[in-house]
PDB file of N, CA, C and O in Angstrom:
ATOM      1  N   UNK A   1     102.143 101.900  78.785  1.00  0.00           N
ATOM      2  CA  UNK A   1     101.970 102.239  80.211  1.00  0.00           C
ATOM      3  C   UNK A   1     100.868 103.354  80.572  1.00  0.00           C
ATOM      4  O   UNK A   1     100.058 102.950  81.518  1.00  0.00           O
ATOM      5  N   UNK A   2     100.693 104.120  79.843  1.00  0.00           N
ATOM      6  CA  UNK A   2      99.354 105.058  80.140  1.00  0.00           C
ATOM      7  C   UNK A   2      98.069 104.401  80.050  1.00  0.00           C
ATOM      8  O   UNK A   2      97.219 104.619  80.578  1.00  0.00           O
ATOM      9  N   UNK A   3      97.836 103.556  79.012  1.00  0.00           N
ATOM     10  CA  UNK A   3      96.758 102.699  78.853  1.00  0.00           C
ATOM     11  C   UNK A   3      96.453 101.933  80.165  1.00  0.00           C
ATOM     12  O   UNK A   3      95.091 101.766  80.478  1.00  0.00           O
ATOM     13  N   UNK A   4      97.216 101.231  80.925  1.00  0.00           N
ATOM     14  CA  UNK A   4      96.828 100.671  82.009  1.00  0.00           C
ATOM     15  C   UNK A   4      96.685 101.379  83.133  1.00  0.00           C
ATOM     16  O   UNK A   4      95.567 101.158  84.115  1.00  0.00           O
ATOM     17  N   UNK A   5      97.436 102.729  83.009  1.00  0.00           N
ATOM     18  CA  UNK A   5      96.643 103.742  84.241  1.00  0.00           C
ATOM     19  C   UNK A   5      94.780 104.304  84.193  1.00  0.00           C
ATOM     20  O   UNK A   5      94.217 104.317  84.908  1.00  0.00           O
ATOM     21  N   UNK A   6      95.039 104.295  82.667  1.00  0.00           N
ATOM     22  CA  UNK A   6      93.713 104.576  81.974  1.00  0.00           C
ATOM     23  C   UNK A   6      92.551 103.268  82.651  1.00  0.00           C
ATOM     24  O   UNK A   6      91.636 103.641  83.381  1.00  0.00           O
ATOM     25  N   UNK A   7      93.114 102.400  82.374  1.00  0.00           N
ATOM     26  CA  UNK A   7      92.390 101.036  83.094  1.00  0.00           C
ATOM     27  C   UNK A   7      92.058 101.057  84.531  1.00  0.00           C
ATOM     28  O   UNK A   7      91.043 100.614  85.054  1.00  0.00           O
ATOM     29  N   UNK A   8      93.313 101.466  85.227  1.00  0.00           N
ATOM     30  CA  UNK A   8      92.994 101.338  86.639  1.00  0.00           C
ATOM     31  C   UNK A   8      91.960 102.554  87.170  1.00  0.00           C
ATOM     32  O   UNK A   8      91.204 102.322  87.835  1.00  0.00           O
ATOM     33  N   UNK A   9      91.654 103.816  86.425  1.00  0.00           N
ATOM     34  CA  UNK A   9      91.062 104.532  86.482  1.00  0.00           C
ATOM     35  C   UNK A   9      89.663 104.557  86.305  1.00  0.00           C
ATOM     36  O   UNK A   9      88.665 104.294  87.140  1.00  0.00           O
ATOM     37  N   UNK A  10      89.539 103.654  85.085  1.00  0.00           N
ATOM     38  CA  UNK A  10      88.226 103.222  84.709  1.00  0.00           C
ATOM     39  C   UNK A  10      87.590 102.162  85.573  1.00  0.00           C
ATOM     40  O   UNK A  10      86.646 101.816  85.936  1.00  0.00           O
ATOM     41  N   UNK A  11      88.698 101.299  86.183  1.00  0.00           N
ATOM     42  CA  UNK A  11      88.137 100.302  87.177  1.00  0.00           C
ATOM     43  C   UNK A  11      87.585 100.654  88.228  1.00  0.00           C
ATOM     44  O   UNK A  11      86.451 100.168  88.998  1.00  0.00           O
ATOM     45  N   UNK A  12      88.352 101.459  89.053  1.00  0.00           N
ATOM     46  CA  UNK A  12      88.068 102.059  90.651  1.00  0.00           C
ATOM     47  C   UNK A  12      88.847 103.361  90.782  1.00  0.00           C
ATOM     48  O   UNK A  12      89.965 103.635  90.224  1.00  0.00           O
ATOM     49  N   UNK A  13      88.115 104.477  91.367  1.00  0.00           N
ATOM     50  CA  UNK A  13      88.685 105.466  91.480  1.00  0.00           C
ATOM     51  C   UNK A  13      87.735 105.976  93.264  1.00  0.00           C
ATOM     52  O   UNK A  13      86.653 105.657  93.308  1.00  0.00           O
ATOM     53  N   UNK A  14      88.760 107.049  93.485  1.00  0.00           N
ATOM     54  CA  UNK A  14      88.057 107.725  94.835  1.00  0.00           C
ATOM     55  C   UNK A  14      86.898 108.605  94.398  1.00  0.00           C
ATOM     56  O   UNK A  14      87.147 109.472  93.267  1.00  0.00           O
ATOM     57  N   UNK A  15      85.676 108.975  94.613  1.00  0.00           N
ATOM     58  CA  UNK A  15      84.688 109.587  93.919  1.00  0.00           C
ATOM     59  C   UNK A  15      84.780 111.041  94.173  1.00  0.00           C
ATOM     60  O   UNK A  15      85.510 111.776  95.348  1.00  0.00           O
ATOM     61  N   UNK A  16      84.425 111.637  93.237  1.00  0.00           N
ATOM     62  CA  UNK A  16      84.889 113.263  93.408  1.00  0.00           C
ATOM     63  C   UNK A  16      86.212 113.741  93.073  1.00  0.00           C
ATOM     64  O   UNK A  16      86.395 115.097  93.128  1.00  0.00           O
ATOM     65  N   UNK A  17      87.045 113.077  92.542  1.00  0.00           N
ATOM     66  CA  UNK A  17      88.313 113.611  92.518  1.00  0.00           C
ATOM     67  C   UNK A  17      88.489 113.957  90.589  1.00  0.00           C
ATOM     68  O   UNK A  17      87.802 113.307  90.238  1.00  0.00           O
ATOM     69  N   UNK A  18      89.846 114.449  90.501  1.00  0.00           N
ATOM     70  CA  UNK A  18      90.193 114.697  89.181  1.00  0.00           C
ATOM     71  C   UNK A  18      91.259 113.924  88.698  1.00  0.00           C
ATOM     72  O   UNK A  18      92.070 113.696  89.456  1.00  0.00           O
ATOM     73  N   UNK A  19      91.033 113.208  87.613  1.00  0.00           N
ATOM     74  CA  UNK A  19      92.285 112.363  86.926  1.00  0.00           C
ATOM     75  C   UNK A  19      92.880 113.184  86.027  1.00  0.00           C
ATOM     76  O   UNK A  19      92.703 113.723  85.282  1.00  0.00           O
ATOM     77  N   UNK A  20      94.306 113.271  86.549  1.00  0.00           N
ATOM     78  CA  UNK A  20      95.335 114.098  85.847  1.00  0.00           C
ATOM     79  C   UNK A  20      96.551 112.983  85.965  1.00  0.00           C
ATOM     80  O   UNK A  20      97.318 113.050  86.729  1.00  0.00           O
ATOM     81  N   UNK A  21      96.624 112.205  84.790  1.00  0.00           N
ATOM     82  CA  UNK A  21      97.952 111.424  84.447  1.00  0.00           C
ATOM     83  C   UNK A  21      99.120 112.153  84.904  1.00  0.00           C
ATOM     84  O   UNK A  21      99.087 113.368  84.164  1.00  0.00           O
ATOM     85  N   UNK A  22     100.299 111.433  85.392  1.00  0.00           N
ATOM     86  CA  UNK A  22     101.506 112.400  85.465  1.00  0.00           C
ATOM     87  C   UNK A  22     101.953 112.990  84.372  1.00  0.00           C
ATOM     88  O   UNK A  22     102.630 114.119  84.256  1.00  0.00           O
ATOM     89  N   UNK A  23     101.733 112.187  82.942  1.00  0.00           N
ATOM     90  CA  UNK A  23     102.321 112.616  82.080  1.00  0.00           C
ATOM     91  C   UNK A  23     101.617 113.975  81.323  1.00  0.00           C
ATOM     92  O   UNK A  23     102.294 114.710  80.711  1.00  0.00           O
ATOM     93  N   UNK A  24     100.548 114.156  81.940  1.00  0.00           N
ATOM     94  CA  UNK A  24      99.768 115.438  81.296  1.00  0.00           C
ATOM     95  C   UNK A  24      99.929 116.705  82.690  1.00  0.00           C
ATOM     96  O   UNK A  24      99.552 117.663  82.105  1.00  0.00           O
ATOM     97  N   UNK A  25     100.252 116.250  83.618  1.00  0.00           N
ATOM     98  CA  UNK A  25     100.200 117.445  84.592  1.00  0.00           C
ATOM     99  C   UNK A  25     101.230 118.577  84.230  1.00  0.00           C
ATOM    100  O   UNK A  25     100.490 119.753  84.670  1.00  0.00           O
ATOM    101  N   UNK A  26     102.180 118.375  83.855  1.00  0.00           N
ATOM    102  CA  UNK A  26     102.675 119.800  83.408  1.00  0.00           C
ATOM    103  C   UNK A  26     102.112 120.743  82.539  1.00  0.00           C
ATOM    104  O   UNK A  26     101.992 121.858  82.846  1.00  0.00           O
ATOM    105  N   UNK A  27     101.600 120.094  81.511  1.00  0.00           N
ATOM    106  CA  UNK A  27     100.648 121.040  80.715  1.00  0.00           C
ATOM    107  C   UNK A  27      99.475 121.347  81.328  1.00  0.00           C
ATOM    108  O   UNK A  27      98.581 122.631  81.043  1.00  0.00           O
ATOM    109  N   UNK A  28      98.869 120.725  82.419  1.00  0.00           N
ATOM    110  CA  UNK A  28      97.676 121.351  82.926  1.00  0.00           C
ATOM    111  C   UNK A  28      97.753 121.817  84.061  1.00  0.00           C
ATOM    112  O   UNK A  28      96.709 122.272  84.772  1.00  0.00           O
ATOM    113  N   UNK A  29      98.899 122.257  84.688  1.00  0.00           N
ATOM    114  CA  UNK A  29      98.965 123.312  85.753  1.00  0.00           C
ATOM    115  C   UNK A  29      98.202 124.471  85.730  1.00  0.00           C
ATOM    116  O   UNK A  29      97.722 124.609  86.894  1.00  0.00           O
ATOM    117  N   UNK A  30      98.384 124.811  84.554  1.00  0.00           N
ATOM    118  CA  UNK A  30      97.179 126.341  84.913  1.00  0.00           C
ATOM    119  C   UNK A  30      95.890 125.910  85.242  1.00  0.00           C
ATOM    120  O   UNK A  30      95.188 127.079  85.705  1.00  0.00           O
ATOM    121  N   UNK A  31      95.232 124.648  85.114  1.00  0.00           N
ATOM    122  CA  UNK A  31      94.000 124.452  85.440  1.00  0.00           C
ATOM    123  C   UNK A  31      93.820 124.178  86.983  1.00  0.00           C
ATOM    124  O   UNK A  31      92.698 124.349  87.358  1.00  0.00           O
ATOM    125  N   UNK A  32      95.100 124.093  87.339  1.00  0.00           N
ATOM    126  CA  UNK A  32      94.542 123.717  88.809  1.00  0.00           C
ATOM    127  C   UNK A  32      94.437 124.941  90.109  1.00  0.00           C
ATOM    128  O   UNK A  32      94.998 126.141  89.942  1.00  0.00           O
ATOM    129  N   UNK A  33      93.736 124.813  90.924  1.00  0.00           N
ATOM    130  CA  UNK A  33      93.618 125.835  91.951  1.00  0.00           C
ATOM    131  C   UNK A  33      94.819 126.129  92.932  1.00  0.00           C
ATOM    132  O   UNK A  33      95.387 125.170  93.145  1.00  0.00           O
ATOM    133  N   UNK A  34      94.974 127.189  93.224  1.00  0.00           N
ATOM    134  CA  UNK A  34      96.203 127.910  93.969  1.00  0.00           C
ATOM    135  C   UNK A  34      95.735 128.002  95.132  1.00  0.00           C
ATOM    136  O   UNK A  34      96.778 128.154  96.185  1.00  0.00           O
ATOM    137  N   UNK A  35      94.369 127.882  95.767  1.00  0.00           N
ATOM    138  CA  UNK A  35      94.041 128.575  97.090  1.00  0.00           C
ATOM    139  C   UNK A  35      93.649 127.225  97.988  1.00  0.00           C
ATOM    140  O   UNK A  35      93.148 127.351  99.073  1.00  0.00           O
ATOM    141  N   UNK A  36      94.063 125.887  97.515  1.00  0.00           N
ATOM    142  CA  UNK A  36      94.079 124.714  98.673  1.00  0.00           C
ATOM    143  C   UNK A  36      95.036 123.714  98.346  1.00  0.00           C
ATOM    144  O   UNK A  36      95.827 123.657  97.492  1.00  0.00           O
ATOM    145  N   UNK A  37      95.216 122.862  99.485  1.00  0.00           N
ATOM    146  CA  UNK A  37      96.108 121.888  99.451  1.00  0.00           C
ATOM    147  C   UNK A  37      95.507 120.879  98.337  1.00  0.00           C
ATOM    148  O   UNK A  37      94.501 120.445  98.203  1.00  0.00           O
ATOM    149  N   UNK A  38      96.632 120.401  97.505  1.00  0.00           N
ATOM    150  CA  UNK A  38      96.332 119.503  96.558  1.00  0.00           C
ATOM    151  C   UNK A  38      96.774 118.118  96.842  1.00  0.00           C
ATOM    152  O   UNK A  38      98.184 118.194  97.275  1.00  0.00           O
ATOM    153  N   UNK A  39      95.889 116.835  96.954  1.00  0.00           N
ATOM    154  CA  UNK A  39      96.401 115.612  97.124  1.00  0.00           C
ATOM    155  C   UNK A  39      96.597 114.590  96.161  1.00  0.00           C
ATOM    156  O   UNK A  39      95.452 114.585  95.372  1.00  0.00           O
ATOM    157  N   UNK A  40      97.943 114.346  95.823  1.00  0.00           N
ATOM    158  CA  UNK A  40      98.004 113.518  94.883  1.00  0.00           C
ATOM    159  C   UNK A  40      97.929 111.874  95.457  1.00  0.00           C
ATOM    160  O   UNK A  40      98.332 111.683  96.415  1.00  0.00           O
ATOM    161  N   UNK A  41      97.629 111.056  94.441  1.00  0.00           N
ATOM    162  CA  UNK A  41      97.517 109.614  94.664  1.00  0.00           C
ATOM    163  C   UNK A  41      97.389 108.814  93.574  1.00  0.00           C
ATOM    164  O   UNK A  41      97.201 109.293  92.286  1.00  0.00           O
ATOM    165  N   UNK A  42      97.930 107.778  93.357  1.00  0.00           N
ATOM    166  CA  UNK A  42      97.653 106.558  92.308  1.00  0.00           C
ATOM    167  C   UNK A  42      97.403 105.373  93.090  1.00  0.00           C
ATOM    168  O   UNK A  42      97.583 105.498  94.567  1.00  0.00           O
ATOM    169  N   UNK A  43      97.577 104.429  92.777  1.00  0.00           N
ATOM    170  CA  UNK A  43      97.305 102.926  93.115  1.00  0.00           C
ATOM    171  C   UNK A  43      98.169 102.650  94.326  1.00  0.00           C
ATOM    172  O   UNK A  43      97.624 102.354  95.468  1.00  0.00           O
ATOM    173  N   UNK A  44      99.588 102.806  94.160  1.00  0.00           N
ATOM    174  CA  UNK A  44     100.307 102.560  95.258  1.00  0.00           C
ATOM    175  C   UNK A  44     101.273 103.399  95.996  1.00  0.00           C
ATOM    176  O   UNK A  44     101.622 103.436  96.893  1.00  0.00           O
ATOM    177  N   UNK A  45     101.217 104.953  95.370  1.00  0.00           N
ATOM    178  CA  UNK A  45     101.620 106.090  96.206  1.00  0.00           C
ATOM    179  C   UNK A  45     102.949 106.213  95.370  1.00  0.00           C
ATOM    180  O   UNK A  45     103.773 107.277  95.748  1.00  0.00           O
ATOM    181  N   UNK A  46     103.492 105.622  94.524  1.00  0.00           N
ATOM    182  CA  UNK A  46     104.931 105.959  93.970  1.00  0.00           C
ATOM    183  C   UNK A  46     104.911 107.148  92.659  1.00  0.00           C
ATOM    184  O   UNK A  46     105.553 108.068  92.826  1.00  0.00           O
ATOM    185  N   UNK A  47     103.645 106.949  91.767  1.00  0.00           N
ATOM    186  CA  UNK A  47     103.747 108.091  90.700  1.00  0.00           C
ATOM    187  C   UNK A  47     103.284 109.262  91.227  1.00  0.00           C
ATOM    188  O   UNK A  47     103.608 110.379  91.073  1.00  0.00           O
ATOM    189  N   UNK A  48     102.409 109.052  92.062  1.00  0.00           N
ATOM    190  CA  UNK A  48     101.705 110.277  92.766  1.00  0.00           C
ATOM    191  C   UNK A  48     102.917 111.356  93.565  1.00  0.00           C
ATOM    192  O   UNK A  48     102.744 112.329  93.784  1.00  0.00           O
ATOM    193  N   UNK A  49     103.746 110.583  94.141  1.00  0.00           N
ATOM    194  CA  UNK A  49     105.040 111.122  95.067  1.00  0.00           C
ATOM    195  C   UNK A  49     105.624 112.153  93.823  1.00  0.00           C
ATOM    196  O   UNK A  49     106.016 113.331  94.251  1.00  0.00           O
ATOM    197  N   UNK A  50     106.013 111.721  92.443  1.00  0.00           N
ATOM    198  CA  UNK A  50     106.582 112.329  91.815  1.00  0.00           C
ATOM    199  C   UNK A  50     105.664 113.584  91.379  1.00  0.00           C
ATOM    200  O   UNK A  50     106.045 114.754  91.213  1.00  0.00           O
ATOM    201  N   UNK A  51     104.292 113.213  91.414  1.00  0.00           N
ATOM    202  CA  UNK A  51     103.230 114.557  90.946  1.00  0.00           C
ATOM    203  C   UNK A  51     103.277 115.559  92.123  1.00  0.00           C
ATOM    204  O   UNK A  51     103.292 116.747  91.788  1.00  0.00           O
ATOM    205  N   UNK A  52     103.426 115.212  93.423  1.00  0.00           N
ATOM    206  CA  UNK A  52     103.321 116.066  94.402  1.00  0.00           C
ATOM    207  C   UNK A  52     104.515 117.101  94.356  1.00  0.00           C
ATOM    208  O   UNK A  52     104.503 118.112  94.645  1.00  0.00           O
ATOM    209  N   UNK A  53     105.586 116.262  94.081  1.00  0.00           N
ATOM    210  CA  UNK A  53     106.986 116.905  93.804  1.00  0.00           C
ATOM    211  C   UNK A  53     106.785 117.916  92.667  1.00  0.00           C
ATOM    212  O   UNK A  53     107.353 119.126  93.015  1.00  0.00           O
ATOM    213  N   UNK A  54     106.270 117.658  91.784  1.00  0.00           N
ATOM    214  CA  UNK A  54     106.388 118.686  90.375  1.00  0.00           C
ATOM    215  C   UNK A  54     105.105 119.785  91.016  1.00  0.00           C
ATOM    216  O   UNK A  54     105.389 120.854  90.680  1.00  0.00           O
ATOM    217  N   UNK A  55     104.277 119.585  91.972  1.00  0.00           N
ATOM    218  CA  UNK A  55     103.216 120.534  92.000  1.00  0.00           C
ATOM    219  C   UNK A  55     104.053 121.494  92.933  1.00  0.00           C
ATOM    220  O   UNK A  55     104.087 122.849  92.813  1.00  0.00           O
ATOM    221  N   UNK A  56     104.950 121.075  94.088  1.00  0.00           N
ATOM    222  CA  UNK A  56     105.374 121.949  94.993  1.00  0.00           C
ATOM    223  C   UNK A  56     106.531 122.777  94.372  1.00  0.00           C
ATOM    224  O   UNK A  56     106.653 123.903  94.699  1.00  0.00           O
ATOM    225  N   UNK A  57     107.200 122.012  93.621  1.00  0.00           N
ATOM    226  CA  UNK A  57     108.120 122.790  92.477  1.00  0.00           C
ATOM    227  C   UNK A  57     107.667 123.883  91.813  1.00  0.00           C
ATOM    228  O   UNK A  57     108.390 124.998  91.133  1.00  0.00           O
ATOM    229  N   UNK A  58     106.270 123.996  91.218  1.00  0.00           N
ATOM    230  CA  UNK A  58     105.807 125.016  90.888  1.00  0.00           C
ATOM    231  C   UNK A  58     104.895 126.033  91.354  1.00  0.00           C
ATOM    232  O   UNK A  58     104.084 126.730  91.080  1.00  0.00           O
ATOM    233  N   UNK A  59     105.102 125.921  92.750  1.00  0.00           N
ATOM    234  CA  UNK A  59     104.213 126.888  94.002  1.00  0.00           C
ATOM    235  C   UNK A  59     103.112 126.395  94.418  1.00  0.00           C
ATOM    236  O   UNK A  59     102.404 127.280  94.867  1.00  0.00           O
ATOM    237  N   UNK A  60     102.816 125.238  94.300  1.00  0.00           N
ATOM    238  CA  UNK A  60     101.485 124.581  94.723  1.00  0.00           C
ATOM    239  C   UNK A  60     101.653 123.931  95.994  1.00  0.00           C
ATOM    240  O   UNK A  60     102.710 123.572  96.456  1.00  0.00           O
ATOM    241  N   UNK A  61     100.731 124.169  97.059  1.00  0.00           N
ATOM    242  CA  UNK A  61     100.636 123.396  98.131  1.00  0.00           C
ATOM    243  C   UNK A  61     100.126 121.822  97.842  1.00  0.00           C
ATOM    244  O   UNK A  61      98.931 121.754  97.541  1.00  0.00           O
ATOM    245  N   UNK A  62     101.158 121.062  97.910  1.00  0.00           N
ATOM    246  CA  UNK A  62     100.565 119.630  97.588  1.00  0.00           C
ATOM    247  C   UNK A  62     101.405 118.585  98.825  1.00  0.00           C
ATOM    248  O   UNK A  62     102.418 118.699  99.175  1.00  0.00           O
ATOM    249  N   UNK A  63     100.464 117.540  98.818  1.00  0.00           N
ATOM    250  CA  UNK A  63     100.929 116.109  99.380  1.00  0.00           C
ATOM    251  C   UNK A  63     100.773 114.969  98.842  1.00  0.00           C
ATOM    252  O   UNK A  63      99.437 114.976  98.169  1.00  0.00           O
ATOM    253  N   UNK A  64     101.476 113.884  99.143  1.00  0.00           N
ATOM    254  CA  UNK A  64     101.176 112.778  98.321  1.00  0.00           C
ATOM    255  C   UNK A  64     100.665 111.826  99.578  1.00  0.00           C
ATOM    256  O   UNK A  64     100.916 111.734 100.756  1.00  0.00           O
ATOM    257  N   UNK A  65      99.319 111.212  99.034  1.00  0.00           N
ATOM    258  CA  UNK A  65      98.706 110.145  99.696  1.00  0.00           C
ATOM    259  C   UNK A  65      99.511 108.995  99.880  1.00  0.00           C
ATOM    260  O   UNK A  65      99.119 108.117  98.696  1.00  0.00           O
ATOM    261  N   UNK A  66     100.567 108.451 100.609  1.00  0.00           N
ATOM    262  CA  UNK A  66     101.240 107.499 100.619  1.00  0.00           C
ATOM    263  C   UNK A  66     100.365 106.073 100.585  1.00  0.00           C
ATOM    264  O   UNK A  66      99.398 106.173 101.165  1.00  0.00           O
ATOM    265  N   UNK A  67     101.068 105.209 100.122  1.00  0.00           N
ATOM    266  CA  UNK A  67     100.177 103.816  99.428  1.00  0.00           C
ATOM    267  C   UNK A  67      98.916 104.075  98.806  1.00  0.00           C
ATOM    268  O   UNK A  67      98.536 102.872  98.828  1.00  0.00           O
ATOM    269  N   UNK A  68      98.639 105.120  98.397  1.00  0.00           N
ATOM    270  CA  UNK A  68      97.456 105.650  97.603  1.00  0.00           C
ATOM    271  C   UNK A  68      96.463 104.601  97.797  1.00  0.00           C
ATOM    272  O   UNK A  68      95.732 104.598  98.782  1.00  0.00           O
ATOM    273  N   UNK A  69      95.791 104.253  96.839  1.00  0.00           N
ATOM    274  CA  UNK A  69      94.146 103.178  96.779  1.00  0.00           C
ATOM    275  C   UNK A  69      94.498 102.194  97.565  1.00  0.00           C
ATOM    276  O   UNK A  69      93.503 101.705  98.212  1.00  0.00           O
ATOM    277  N   UNK A  70      95.965 101.333  97.959  1.00  0.00           N
ATOM    278  CA  UNK A  70      95.783 100.337  98.863  1.00  0.00           C
ATOM    279  C   UNK A  70      95.345 100.655 100.231  1.00  0.00           C
ATOM    280  O   UNK A  70      94.485 100.205 100.952  1.00  0.00           O
ATOM    281  N   UNK A  71      96.038 101.849 100.539  1.00  0.00           N
ATOM    282  CA  UNK A  71      95.897 102.558 101.840  1.00  0.00           C
ATOM    283  C   UNK A  71      94.289 103.140 102.133  1.00  0.00           C
ATOM    284  O   UNK A  71      93.688 102.745 103.100  1.00  0.00           O
ATOM    285  N   UNK A  72      93.978 103.803 101.287  1.00  0.00           N
ATOM    286  CA  UNK A  72      92.474 104.329 101.174  1.00  0.00           C
ATOM    287  C   UNK A  72      91.396 103.359 101.483  1.00  0.00           C
ATOM    288  O   UNK A  72      90.639 103.192 102.125  1.00  0.00           O
ATOM    289  N   UNK A  73      91.429 102.132 100.535  1.00  0.00           N
ATOM    290  CA  UNK A  73      90.855 100.847 100.782  1.00  0.00           C
ATOM    291  C   UNK A  73      90.841 100.247 102.300  1.00  0.00           C
ATOM    292  O   UNK A  73      89.645  99.920 102.318  1.00  0.00           O
ATOM    293  N   UNK A  74      92.025 100.017 102.501  1.00  0.00           N
ATOM    294  CA  UNK A  74      92.043  99.213 104.063  1.00  0.00           C
ATOM    295  C   UNK A  74      91.572 100.378 105.206  1.00  0.00           C
ATOM    296  O   UNK A  74      91.008  99.611 105.776  1.00  0.00           O
ATOM    297  N   UNK A  75      91.589 101.727 104.883  1.00  0.00           N
ATOM    298  CA  UNK A  75      91.028 102.575 105.814  1.00  0.00           C
ATOM    299  C   UNK A  75      89.393 102.599 105.514  1.00  0.00           C
ATOM    300  O   UNK A  75      88.642 103.479 106.205  1.00  0.00           O
ATOM    301  N   UNK A  76      89.084 101.961 104.497  1.00  0.00           N
ATOM    302  CA  UNK A  76      87.324 101.776 104.359  1.00  0.00           C
ATOM    303  C   UNK A  76      86.870 103.138 103.475  1.00  0.00           C
ATOM    304  O   UNK A  76      85.687 103.406 103.532  1.00  0.00           O
ATOM    305  N   UNK A  77      87.765 103.930 102.854  1.00  0.00           N
ATOM    306  CA  UNK A  77      87.530 104.934 102.173  1.00  0.00           C
ATOM    307  C   UNK A  77      86.463 104.439 100.979  1.00  0.00           C
ATOM    308  O   UNK A  77      86.522 103.413 100.304  1.00  0.00           O
ATOM    309  N   UNK A  78      85.415 105.483 100.429  1.00  0.00           N
ATOM    310  CA  UNK A  78      84.728 105.061  99.511  1.00  0.00           C
ATOM    311  C   UNK A  78      85.588 104.876  98.136  1.00  0.00           C
ATOM    312  O   UNK A  78      86.477 105.865  97.877  1.00  0.00           O
ATOM    313  N   UNK A  79      84.804 104.390  97.107  1.00  0.00           N
ATOM    314  CA  UNK A  79      85.555 103.998  95.713  1.00  0.00           C
ATOM    315  C   UNK A  79      84.180 103.917  94.905  1.00  0.00           C
ATOM    316  O   UNK A  79      83.094 103.448  95.067  1.00  0.00           O
ATOM    317  N   UNK A  80      84.574 104.251  93.723  1.00  0.00           N
ATOM    318  CA  UNK A  80      83.505 104.150  92.448  1.00  0.00           C
ATOM    319  C   UNK A  80      84.162 103.573  91.537  1.00  0.00           C
ATOM    320  O   UNK A  80      85.183 103.407  91.056  1.00  0.00           O
ATOM    321  N   UNK A  81      83.194 102.929  90.232  1.00  0.00           N
ATOM    322  CA  UNK A  81      83.910 102.551  89.303  1.00  0.00           C
ATOM    323  C   UNK A  81      82.970 103.200  88.236  1.00  0.00           C
ATOM    324  O   UNK A  81      82.307 103.965  88.150  1.00  0.00           O
TER     325      UNK A  81
END
């Protein structure tokens, strides 16, 4: 399954963001800034909801971008490959 998420990232993503798959997030928490809102997203918004919850449980200010790239694309947000 992680392979398909990497494929999704390589295919299209929001410019300038950081790719942190949910499976790697707990180990990478020390790398994240604590002084700003962190917005999580995935293709549909489901996995990123878990990521936002994990961040909040660990003291970060975080929000999930509901419906993820589907909504971003529908709103005309920029994408890169």
